[in-house]
Amino acid sequence: MNKTEQIISQARKEGRKALLEPEAKTICTEYGISVTKFKVAQTQEEAAVFAEEIGFPVVLKIVSEDIIHKSDAGGVKVNLKTKEEVKAGYSKILDNAKKYKVDARIAGVLVQEMAPQATEVIIGSVKDPQFGPAIMFGLGGIFVELLKDVTFRIAPITEQEAAEMIRGVKAYPMLNGYRNTPPADVDAIVSQLLAVSKLITEHPEIKELDLNPLMAYEKGTKTVDARIILE
Ligand code: ADP
Ligand code: MG
């Protein structure tokens, strides 16, 4: 069994449908999706050590099967610059999680690299009852949430289809750069769409997947949050 199969079968055994962020990101890495460096800490001290290894500033996040939307639960702290800030952030996140749900099962606190700001894009997948797994692309924030400016294709997609998905959104000119935002690496986004296509095609047990957001840089991309829901 490879890592992806192991993670999926472990989740199944424990009756979990939503994979934890570190699990989803491990699977993403196996498929060539570029994610922020991360480690799961079990103590304040460990979180501080991991933060130093990863390099400041870091982001801390709650890892709990009972907390799907981490920021709603006060479970995300960004831009922590020192060991002291990491230790304080660690206990704050645990406090917040307990306030949000008294009996939340906590698997640890994720320490991860803080990705620099860039144009945010979203890659998702859902299953169409008729056509099977479909891939979605859009730009982050209001473009997807408010304007529903997204494109869809049935998986698996070709490189050309991936490029069409990107060019097909109305907000596409934003990826060419505007004002003081540099152009985004469209080829790198194409490669991430193809990686998602391969992952969901090889693993039909994935019901939904969300890379939200991926930072689209001048060179390369980085996914800061990944969610995978199993059938
Ligand atoms: P949620 O479960 O609430 O969606 P996220 O992991 O998406 O939690 O974190 C919330 C927001 O915090 C993200 O949309 C992003 O803007 C910011 N963020 C999270 N992780 C990082 C990171 N590693 N680097 C930079 N920003 C991040
Ligand atoms: Mg998110």
PDB file of C-alpha atoms and ligand atoms in Angstrom:
ATOM      1  CA  MET A   1       0.000   0.000   0.000  1.00  0.00           C
ATOM      2  CA  ASN A   2       1.319   3.473  -0.794  1.00  0.00           C
ATOM      3  CA  LYS A   3       0.877   6.437   1.569  1.00  0.00           C
ATOM      4  CA  THR A   4      -2.338   7.609  -0.067  1.00  0.00           C
ATOM      5  CA  GLU A   5      -3.953   4.184   0.293  1.00  0.00           C
ATOM      6  CA  GLN A   6      -2.721   3.902   3.884  1.00  0.00           C
ATOM      7  CA  ILE A   7      -4.194   7.268   4.869  1.00  0.00           C
ATOM      8  CA  ILE A   8      -7.520   6.502   3.217  1.00  0.00           C
ATOM      9  CA  SER A   9      -7.803   3.045   4.769  1.00  0.00           C
ATOM     10  CA  GLN A  10      -6.827   4.361   8.222  1.00  0.00           C
ATOM     11  CA  ALA A  11      -9.531   7.054   8.012  1.00  0.00           C
ATOM     12  CA  ARG A  12     -12.062   4.422   6.916  1.00  0.00           C
ATOM     13  CA  LYS A  13     -11.133   2.192   9.833  1.00  0.00           C
ATOM     14  CA  GLU A  14     -11.699   5.081  12.235  1.00  0.00           C
ATOM     15  CA  GLY A  15     -14.975   5.992  10.543  1.00  0.00           C
ATOM     16  CA  ARG A  16     -13.736   9.427   9.423  1.00  0.00           C
ATOM     17  CA  LYS A  17     -14.955  10.846   6.120  1.00  0.00           C
ATOM     18  CA  ALA A  18     -13.131  14.166   6.260  1.00  0.00           C
ATOM     19  CA  LEU A  19      -9.379  13.734   6.180  1.00  0.00           C
ATOM     20  CA  LEU A  20      -7.301  15.938   8.482  1.00  0.00           C
ATOM     21  CA  GLU A  21      -5.296  18.719   6.830  1.00  0.00           C
ATOM     22  CA  PRO A  22      -1.920  16.962   7.329  1.00  0.00           C
ATOM     23  CA  GLU A  23      -3.388  13.768   5.821  1.00  0.00           C
ATOM     24  CA  ALA A  24      -4.824  15.635   2.832  1.00  0.00           C
ATOM     25  CA  LYS A  25      -1.519  17.467   2.325  1.00  0.00           C
ATOM     26  CA  THR A  26       0.499  14.239   2.508  1.00  0.00           C
ATOM     27  CA  ILE A  27      -1.681  12.792  -0.263  1.00  0.00           C
ATOM     28  CA  CYS A  28      -1.323  16.027  -2.264  1.00  0.00           C
ATOM     29  CA  THR A  29       2.469  15.811  -1.970  1.00  0.00           C
ATOM     30  CA  GLU A  30       2.421  12.240  -3.292  1.00  0.00           C
ATOM     31  CA  TYR A  31       0.662  13.516  -6.408  1.00  0.00           C
ATOM     32  CA  GLY A  32       2.975  16.452  -7.026  1.00  0.00           C
ATOM     33  CA  ILE A  33       0.735  19.142  -5.544  1.00  0.00           C
ATOM     34  CA  SER A  34       2.956  21.725  -3.889  1.00  0.00           C
ATOM     35  CA  VAL A  35       1.881  22.426  -0.284  1.00  0.00           C
ATOM     36  CA  THR A  36       3.312  24.410   2.615  1.00  0.00           C
ATOM     37  CA  LYS A  37       5.908  22.538   4.711  1.00  0.00           C
ATOM     38  CA  PHE A  38       4.252  21.223   7.873  1.00  0.00           C
ATOM     39  CA  LYS A  39       4.619  19.118  11.035  1.00  0.00           C
ATOM     40  CA  VAL A  40       2.094  18.108  13.686  1.00  0.00           C
ATOM     41  CA  ALA A  41       3.037  19.064  17.260  1.00  0.00           C
ATOM     42  CA  GLN A  42       1.683  17.469  20.435  1.00  0.00           C
ATOM     43  CA  THR A  43       3.103  19.972  22.940  1.00  0.00           C
ATOM     44  CA  GLN A  44       3.908  23.693  23.105  1.00  0.00           C
ATOM     45  CA  GLU A  45       7.608  22.891  23.313  1.00  0.00           C
ATOM     46  CA  GLU A  46       7.441  20.654  20.247  1.00  0.00           C
ATOM     47  CA  ALA A  47       5.538  23.332  18.307  1.00  0.00           C
ATOM     48  CA  ALA A  48       8.312  25.835  19.069  1.00  0.00           C
ATOM     49  CA  VAL A  49      11.003  23.384  17.911  1.00  0.00           C
ATOM     50  CA  PHE A  50       9.132  22.590  14.689  1.00  0.00           C
ATOM     51  CA  ALA A  51       8.605  26.317  14.027  1.00  0.00           C
ATOM     52  CA  GLU A  52      12.348  26.875  14.269  1.00  0.00           C
ATOM     53  CA  GLU A  53      13.022  23.960  11.901  1.00  0.00           C
ATOM     54  CA  ILE A  54      10.470  25.194   9.366  1.00  0.00           C
ATOM     55  CA  GLY A  55      11.561  28.816   9.685  1.00  0.00           C
ATOM     56  CA  PHE A  56       9.656  31.895  10.916  1.00  0.00           C
ATOM     57  CA  PRO A  57       7.084  33.223  10.383  1.00  0.00           C
ATOM     58  CA  VAL A  58       4.813  30.196  10.801  1.00  0.00           C
ATOM     59  CA  VAL A  59       1.101  29.420  10.879  1.00  0.00           C
ATOM     60  CA  LEU A  60      -0.535  27.225  13.554  1.00  0.00           C
ATOM     61  CA  LYS A  61      -3.771  25.319  12.984  1.00  0.00           C
ATOM     62  CA  ILE A  62      -5.944  23.000  15.005  1.00  0.00           C
ATOM     63  CA  VAL A  63      -6.025  19.379  13.798  1.00  0.00           C
ATOM     64  CA  SER A  64      -9.370  17.879  14.760  1.00  0.00           C
ATOM     65  CA  GLU A  65     -11.847  15.639  13.024  1.00  0.00           C
ATOM     66  CA  ASP A  66     -14.577  17.620  14.810  1.00  0.00           C
ATOM     67  CA  ILE A  67     -13.478  20.992  13.398  1.00  0.00           C
ATOM     68  CA  ILE A  68     -13.801  21.239   9.637  1.00  0.00           C
ATOM     69  CA  HIS A  69     -13.725  25.041   9.296  1.00  0.00           C
ATOM     70  CA  LYS A  70     -10.711  25.820  11.414  1.00  0.00           C
ATOM     71  CA  SER A  71     -10.864  29.622  11.387  1.00  0.00           C
ATOM     72  CA  ASP A  72     -14.522  29.579  12.507  1.00  0.00           C
ATOM     73  CA  ALA A  73     -13.286  27.841  15.648  1.00  0.00           C
ATOM     74  CA  GLY A  74     -10.422  30.278  16.263  1.00  0.00           C
ATOM     75  CA  GLY A  75      -8.187  27.446  15.143  1.00  0.00           C
ATOM     76  CA  VAL A  76      -5.809  29.351  12.840  1.00  0.00           C
ATOM     77  CA  LYS A  77      -3.011  31.734  13.905  1.00  0.00           C
ATOM     78  CA  VAL A  78      -0.915  33.269  11.148  1.00  0.00           C
ATOM     79  CA  ASN A  79       2.368  35.160  11.057  1.00  0.00           C
ATOM     80  CA  LEU A  80       3.895  33.941  14.334  1.00  0.00           C
ATOM     81  CA  LYS A  81       7.445  35.239  14.415  1.00  0.00           C
ATOM     82  CA  THR A  82       9.103  33.871  17.575  1.00  0.00           C
ATOM     83  CA  LYS A  83       9.146  30.734  19.746  1.00  0.00           C
ATOM     84  CA  GLU A  84       7.223  32.665  22.411  1.00  0.00           C
ATOM     85  CA  GLU A  85       4.487  33.641  19.964  1.00  0.00           C
ATOM     86  CA  VAL A  86       4.261  30.002  18.852  1.00  0.00           C
ATOM     87  CA  LYS A  87       3.890  28.726  22.422  1.00  0.00           C
ATOM     88  CA  ALA A  88       1.225  31.312  23.225  1.00  0.00           C
ATOM     89  CA  GLY A  89      -0.554  30.601  19.928  1.00  0.00           C
ATOM     90  CA  TYR A  90      -0.514  26.875  20.680  1.00  0.00           C
ATOM     91  CA  SER A  91      -2.397  27.213  23.952  1.00  0.00           C
ATOM     92  CA  LYS A  92      -4.784  29.825  22.541  1.00  0.00           C
ATOM     93  CA  ILE A  93      -5.735  27.469  19.699  1.00  0.00           C
ATOM     94  CA  LEU A  94      -6.418  24.605  22.111  1.00  0.00           C
ATOM     95  CA  ASP A  95      -8.512  26.890  24.350  1.00  0.00           C
ATOM     96  CA  ASN A  96     -10.498  28.122  21.367  1.00  0.00           C
ATOM     97  CA  ALA A  97     -11.086  24.570  20.138  1.00  0.00           C
ATOM     98  CA  LYS A  98     -12.462  23.515  23.525  1.00  0.00           C
ATOM     99  CA  LYS A  99     -14.703  26.567  23.647  1.00  0.00           C
ATOM    100  CA  TYR A 100     -15.971  25.785  20.151  1.00  0.00           C
ATOM    101  CA  LYS A 101     -16.703  22.150  20.963  1.00  0.00           C
ATOM    102  CA  VAL A 102     -16.113  20.885  24.489  1.00  0.00           C
ATOM    103  CA  ASP A 103     -15.449  17.290  23.490  1.00  0.00           C
ATOM    104  CA  ALA A 104     -13.592  17.975  20.222  1.00  0.00           C
ATOM    105  CA  ARG A 105     -11.077  15.218  19.528  1.00  0.00           C
ATOM    106  CA  ILE A 106      -7.712  16.916  19.020  1.00  0.00           C
ATOM    107  CA  ALA A 107      -4.976  15.181  17.015  1.00  0.00           C
ATOM    108  CA  GLY A 108      -2.454  17.967  17.580  1.00  0.00           C
ATOM    109  CA  VAL A 109      -1.508  21.401  16.299  1.00  0.00           C
ATOM    110  CA  LEU A 110      -0.214  21.799  12.768  1.00  0.00           C
ATOM    111  CA  VAL A 111       2.858  24.006  12.464  1.00  0.00           C
ATOM    112  CA  GLN A 112       3.400  25.200   8.931  1.00  0.00           C
ATOM    113  CA  GLU A 113       5.379  27.514   6.768  1.00  0.00           C
ATOM    114  CA  MET A 114       3.677  30.880   6.201  1.00  0.00           C
ATOM    115  CA  ALA A 115       3.190  31.310   2.464  1.00  0.00           C
ATOM    116  CA  PRO A 116       3.751  34.872   1.202  1.00  0.00           C
ATOM    117  CA  GLN A 117       0.652  36.637  -0.131  1.00  0.00           C
ATOM    118  CA  ALA A 118      -0.072  36.272  -3.844  1.00  0.00           C
ATOM    119  CA  THR A 119      -3.029  35.949  -6.170  1.00  0.00           C
ATOM    120  CA  GLU A 120      -5.169  33.216  -4.614  1.00  0.00           C
ATOM    121  CA  VAL A 121      -6.724  30.538  -6.792  1.00  0.00           C
ATOM    122  CA  ILE A 122      -8.952  27.583  -5.940  1.00  0.00           C
ATOM    123  CA  ILE A 123      -8.986  24.080  -7.376  1.00  0.00           C
ATOM    124  CA  GLY A 124     -11.817  21.800  -6.360  1.00  0.00           C
ATOM    125  CA  SER A 125     -13.442  18.558  -7.305  1.00  0.00           C
ATOM    126  CA  VAL A 126     -16.961  17.269  -6.916  1.00  0.00           C
ATOM    127  CA  LYS A 127     -18.752  14.256  -8.308  1.00  0.00           C
ATOM    128  CA  ASP A 128     -21.321  14.821 -10.969  1.00  0.00           C
ATOM    129  CA  PRO A 129     -24.050  12.164 -10.579  1.00  0.00           C
ATOM    130  CA  GLN A 130     -24.053  11.628 -14.352  1.00  0.00           C
ATOM    131  CA  PHE A 131     -20.476  12.215 -15.489  1.00  0.00           C
ATOM    132  CA  GLY A 132     -18.428  11.279 -12.432  1.00  0.00           C
ATOM    133  CA  PRO A 133     -15.569  13.328 -10.977  1.00  0.00           C
ATOM    134  CA  ALA A 134     -15.370  16.937 -12.174  1.00  0.00           C
ATOM    135  CA  ILE A 135     -12.658  19.518 -11.582  1.00  0.00           C
ATOM    136  CA  MET A 136     -13.349  23.147 -10.772  1.00  0.00           C
ATOM    137  CA  PHE A 137     -11.118  26.194 -11.117  1.00  0.00           C
ATOM    138  CA  GLY A 138     -11.563  29.770  -9.960  1.00  0.00           C
ATOM    139  CA  LEU A 139      -9.843  32.722  -8.338  1.00  0.00           C
ATOM    140  CA  GLY A 140     -10.013  33.024  -4.555  1.00  0.00           C
ATOM    141  CA  GLY A 141     -12.245  35.165  -2.396  1.00  0.00           C
ATOM    142  CA  ILE A 142     -15.170  37.012  -3.968  1.00  0.00           C
ATOM    143  CA  PHE A 143     -14.606  35.509  -7.412  1.00  0.00           C
ATOM    144  CA  VAL A 144     -15.683  32.030  -6.390  1.00  0.00           C
ATOM    145  CA  GLU A 145     -17.832  32.802  -3.373  1.00  0.00           C
ATOM    146  CA  LEU A 146     -19.815  35.791  -4.595  1.00  0.00           C
ATOM    147  CA  LEU A 147     -19.495  35.904  -8.385  1.00  0.00           C
ATOM    148  CA  LYS A 148     -19.390  32.105  -8.965  1.00  0.00           C
ATOM    149  CA  ASP A 149     -16.767  32.805 -11.622  1.00  0.00           C
ATOM    150  CA  VAL A 150     -15.621  29.194 -12.085  1.00  0.00           C
ATOM    151  CA  THR A 151     -14.964  26.666 -14.841  1.00  0.00           C
ATOM    152  CA  PHE A 152     -15.612  22.907 -14.733  1.00  0.00           C
ATOM    153  CA  ARG A 153     -14.329  19.926 -16.723  1.00  0.00           C
ATOM    154  CA  ILE A 154     -14.942  16.202 -16.321  1.00  0.00           C
ATOM    155  CA  ALA A 155     -11.843  14.301 -15.125  1.00  0.00           C
ATOM    156  CA  PRO A 156      -9.423  13.183 -16.392  1.00  0.00           C
ATOM    157  CA  ILE A 157      -8.453  16.407 -18.144  1.00  0.00           C
ATOM    158  CA  THR A 158      -5.731  17.042 -20.728  1.00  0.00           C
ATOM    159  CA  GLU A 159      -3.113  19.761 -20.484  1.00  0.00           C
ATOM    160  CA  GLN A 160      -5.060  21.749 -23.069  1.00  0.00           C
ATOM    161  CA  GLU A 161      -8.298  21.457 -21.093  1.00  0.00           C
ATOM    162  CA  ALA A 162      -6.485  22.590 -17.951  1.00  0.00           C
ATOM    163  CA  ALA A 163      -5.216  25.673 -19.803  1.00  0.00           C
ATOM    164  CA  GLU A 164      -8.752  26.346 -21.095  1.00  0.00           C
ATOM    165  CA  MET A 165     -10.171  26.114 -17.586  1.00  0.00           C
ATOM    166  CA  ILE A 166      -7.790  28.839 -16.441  1.00  0.00           C
ATOM    167  CA  ARG A 167      -8.355  31.112 -19.438  1.00  0.00           C
ATOM    168  CA  GLY A 168     -12.097  30.490 -19.181  1.00  0.00           C
ATOM    169  CA  VAL A 169     -12.751  32.424 -15.971  1.00  0.00           C
ATOM    170  CA  LYS A 170     -13.752  36.084 -16.286  1.00  0.00           C
ATOM    171  CA  ALA A 171     -11.114  37.062 -13.751  1.00  0.00           C
ATOM    172  CA  TYR A 172      -8.367  35.551 -15.941  1.00  0.00           C
ATOM    173  CA  PRO A 173      -6.740  38.964 -16.688  1.00  0.00           C
ATOM    174  CA  MET A 174      -5.827  39.139 -12.988  1.00  0.00           C
ATOM    175  CA  LEU A 175      -3.428  36.257 -13.569  1.00  0.00           C
ATOM    176  CA  ASN A 176      -1.616  38.326 -16.188  1.00  0.00           C
ATOM    177  CA  GLY A 177      -0.634  40.799 -13.508  1.00  0.00           C
ATOM    178  CA  TYR A 178      -2.195  44.134 -12.589  1.00  0.00           C
ATOM    179  CA  ARG A 179      -0.971  47.236 -10.789  1.00  0.00           C
ATOM    180  CA  ASN A 180       1.792  46.005  -8.504  1.00  0.00           C
ATOM    181  CA  THR A 181       0.801  42.318  -8.608  1.00  0.00           C
ATOM    182  CA  PRO A 182       3.143  40.323 -10.859  1.00  0.00           C
ATOM    183  CA  PRO A 183       1.759  37.818 -13.408  1.00  0.00           C
ATOM    184  CA  ALA A 184       1.044  34.332 -12.080  1.00  0.00           C
ATOM    185  CA  ASP A 185       2.770  31.158 -13.302  1.00  0.00           C
ATOM    186  CA  VAL A 186      -0.092  29.758 -15.390  1.00  0.00           C
ATOM    187  CA  ASP A 187       1.943  26.674 -16.413  1.00  0.00           C
ATOM    188  CA  ALA A 188       2.377  25.814 -12.738  1.00  0.00           C
ATOM    189  CA  ILE A 189      -1.393  26.107 -12.180  1.00  0.00           C
ATOM    190  CA  VAL A 190      -1.925  23.825 -15.206  1.00  0.00           C
ATOM    191  CA  SER A 191       0.367  21.235 -13.592  1.00  0.00           C
ATOM    192  CA  GLN A 192      -1.600  21.434 -10.326  1.00  0.00           C
ATOM    193  CA  LEU A 193      -4.900  20.925 -12.187  1.00  0.00           C
ATOM    194  CA  LEU A 194      -3.408  17.852 -13.896  1.00  0.00           C
ATOM    195  CA  ALA A 195      -2.157  16.519 -10.566  1.00  0.00           C
ATOM    196  CA  VAL A 196      -5.643  16.860  -9.053  1.00  0.00           C
ATOM    197  CA  SER A 197      -7.120  15.170 -12.119  1.00  0.00           C
ATOM    198  CA  LYS A 198      -4.755  12.203 -11.683  1.00  0.00           C
ATOM    199  CA  LEU A 199      -5.462  11.960  -7.948  1.00  0.00           C
ATOM    200  CA  ILE A 200      -9.249  11.914  -8.231  1.00  0.00           C
ATOM    201  CA  THR A 201      -9.191   9.609 -11.245  1.00  0.00           C
ATOM    202  CA  GLU A 202      -7.007   7.058  -9.462  1.00  0.00           C
ATOM    203  CA  HIS A 203      -8.989   7.399  -6.229  1.00  0.00           C
ATOM    204  CA  PRO A 204     -12.716   7.327  -6.957  1.00  0.00           C
ATOM    205  CA  GLU A 205     -13.241   6.950  -3.187  1.00  0.00           C
ATOM    206  CA  ILE A 206     -12.557  10.714  -2.992  1.00  0.00           C
ATOM    207  CA  LYS A 207     -15.931  12.429  -2.976  1.00  0.00           C
ATOM    208  CA  GLU A 208     -14.760  16.035  -2.726  1.00  0.00           C
ATOM    209  CA  LEU A 209     -11.435  17.794  -2.782  1.00  0.00           C
ATOM    210  CA  ASP A 210     -10.606  21.440  -2.164  1.00  0.00           C
ATOM    211  CA  LEU A 211      -7.325  23.262  -2.515  1.00  0.00           C
ATOM    212  CA  ASN A 212      -8.454  26.572  -1.106  1.00  0.00           C
ATOM    213  CA  PRO A 213      -6.447  28.655  -1.508  1.00  0.00           C
ATOM    214  CA  LEU A 214      -3.374  28.013  -3.618  1.00  0.00           C
ATOM    215  CA  MET A 215      -1.054  30.980  -3.793  1.00  0.00           C
ATOM    216  CA  ALA A 216      -0.161  31.578  -7.443  1.00  0.00           C
ATOM    217  CA  TYR A 217       3.334  33.063  -7.622  1.00  0.00           C
ATOM    218  CA  GLU A 218       5.409  34.386 -10.498  1.00  0.00           C
ATOM    219  CA  LYS A 219       7.164  31.047 -10.266  1.00  0.00           C
ATOM    220  CA  GLY A 220       5.244  28.079  -8.909  1.00  0.00           C
ATOM    221  CA  THR A 221       2.260  27.742  -6.600  1.00  0.00           C
ATOM    222  CA  LYS A 222       1.686  26.734  -2.996  1.00  0.00           C
ATOM    223  CA  THR A 223      -1.456  25.231  -1.495  1.00  0.00           C
ATOM    224  CA  VAL A 224      -2.057  26.522   2.048  1.00  0.00           C
ATOM    225  CA  ASP A 225      -5.236  24.575   2.862  1.00  0.00           C
ATOM    226  CA  ALA A 226      -6.307  21.197   1.485  1.00  0.00           C
ATOM    227  CA  ARG A 227      -9.512  19.311   2.253  1.00  0.00           C
ATOM    228  CA  ILE A 228     -10.455  15.813   1.126  1.00  0.00           C
ATOM    229  CA  ILE A 229     -13.825  14.177   1.837  1.00  0.00           C
ATOM    230  CA  LEU A 230     -14.265  10.435   1.262  1.00  0.00           C
ATOM    231  CA  GLU A 231     -17.372   8.672  -0.040  1.00  0.00           C
TER     232      GLU A 231
HETATM  233  P1  ADP B   1     -10.093  27.030   7.232  1.00  0.00           P
HETATM  234  O1  ADP B   1     -10.301  25.638   7.740  1.00  0.00           O
HETATM  235  O2  ADP B   1     -10.787  28.023   8.086  1.00  0.00           O
HETATM  236  O3  ADP B   1     -10.450  27.149   5.776  1.00  0.00           O
HETATM  237  P2  ADP B   1      -7.354  27.682   6.404  1.00  0.00           P
HETATM  238  O4  ADP B   1      -6.286  26.666   6.581  1.00  0.00           O
HETATM  239  O5  ADP B   1      -7.838  27.891   5.018  1.00  0.00           O
HETATM  240  O6  ADP B   1      -8.536  27.333   7.423  1.00  0.00           O
HETATM  241  O7  ADP B   1      -6.817  29.055   6.978  1.00  0.00           O
HETATM  242  C1  ADP B   1      -7.598  30.234   6.894  1.00  0.00           C
HETATM  243  C2  ADP B   1      -6.872  31.304   6.083  1.00  0.00           C
HETATM  244  O8  ADP B   1      -5.610  31.602   6.692  1.00  0.00           O
HETATM  245  C3  ADP B   1      -6.513  30.889   4.655  1.00  0.00           C
HETATM  246  O9  ADP B   1      -7.562  31.095   3.758  1.00  0.00           O
HETATM  247  C4  ADP B   1      -5.320  31.780   4.361  1.00  0.00           C
HETATM  248  O10 ADP B   1      -5.742  33.089   3.992  1.00  0.00           O
HETATM  249  C5  ADP B   1      -4.628  31.869   5.706  1.00  0.00           C
HETATM  250  N1  ADP B   1      -3.579  30.833   5.781  1.00  0.00           N
HETATM  251  C6  ADP B   1      -3.722  29.575   6.225  1.00  0.00           C
HETATM  252  N2  ADP B   1      -2.570  28.883   6.153  1.00  0.00           N
HETATM  253  C7  ADP B   1      -1.662  29.722   5.646  1.00  0.00           C
HETATM  254  C8  ADP B   1      -0.263  29.606   5.333  1.00  0.00           C
HETATM  255  N3  ADP B   1       0.413  28.483   5.540  1.00  0.00           N
HETATM  256  N4  ADP B   1       0.353  30.691   4.820  1.00  0.00           N
HETATM  257  C9  ADP B   1      -0.318  31.836   4.608  1.00  0.00           C
HETATM  258  N5  ADP B   1      -1.617  32.019   4.876  1.00  0.00           N
HETATM  259  C10 ADP B   1      -2.296  30.972   5.400  1.00  0.00           C
HETATM  260 MG    MG B   2      -9.456  27.142   3.939  1.00  0.00          MG
END
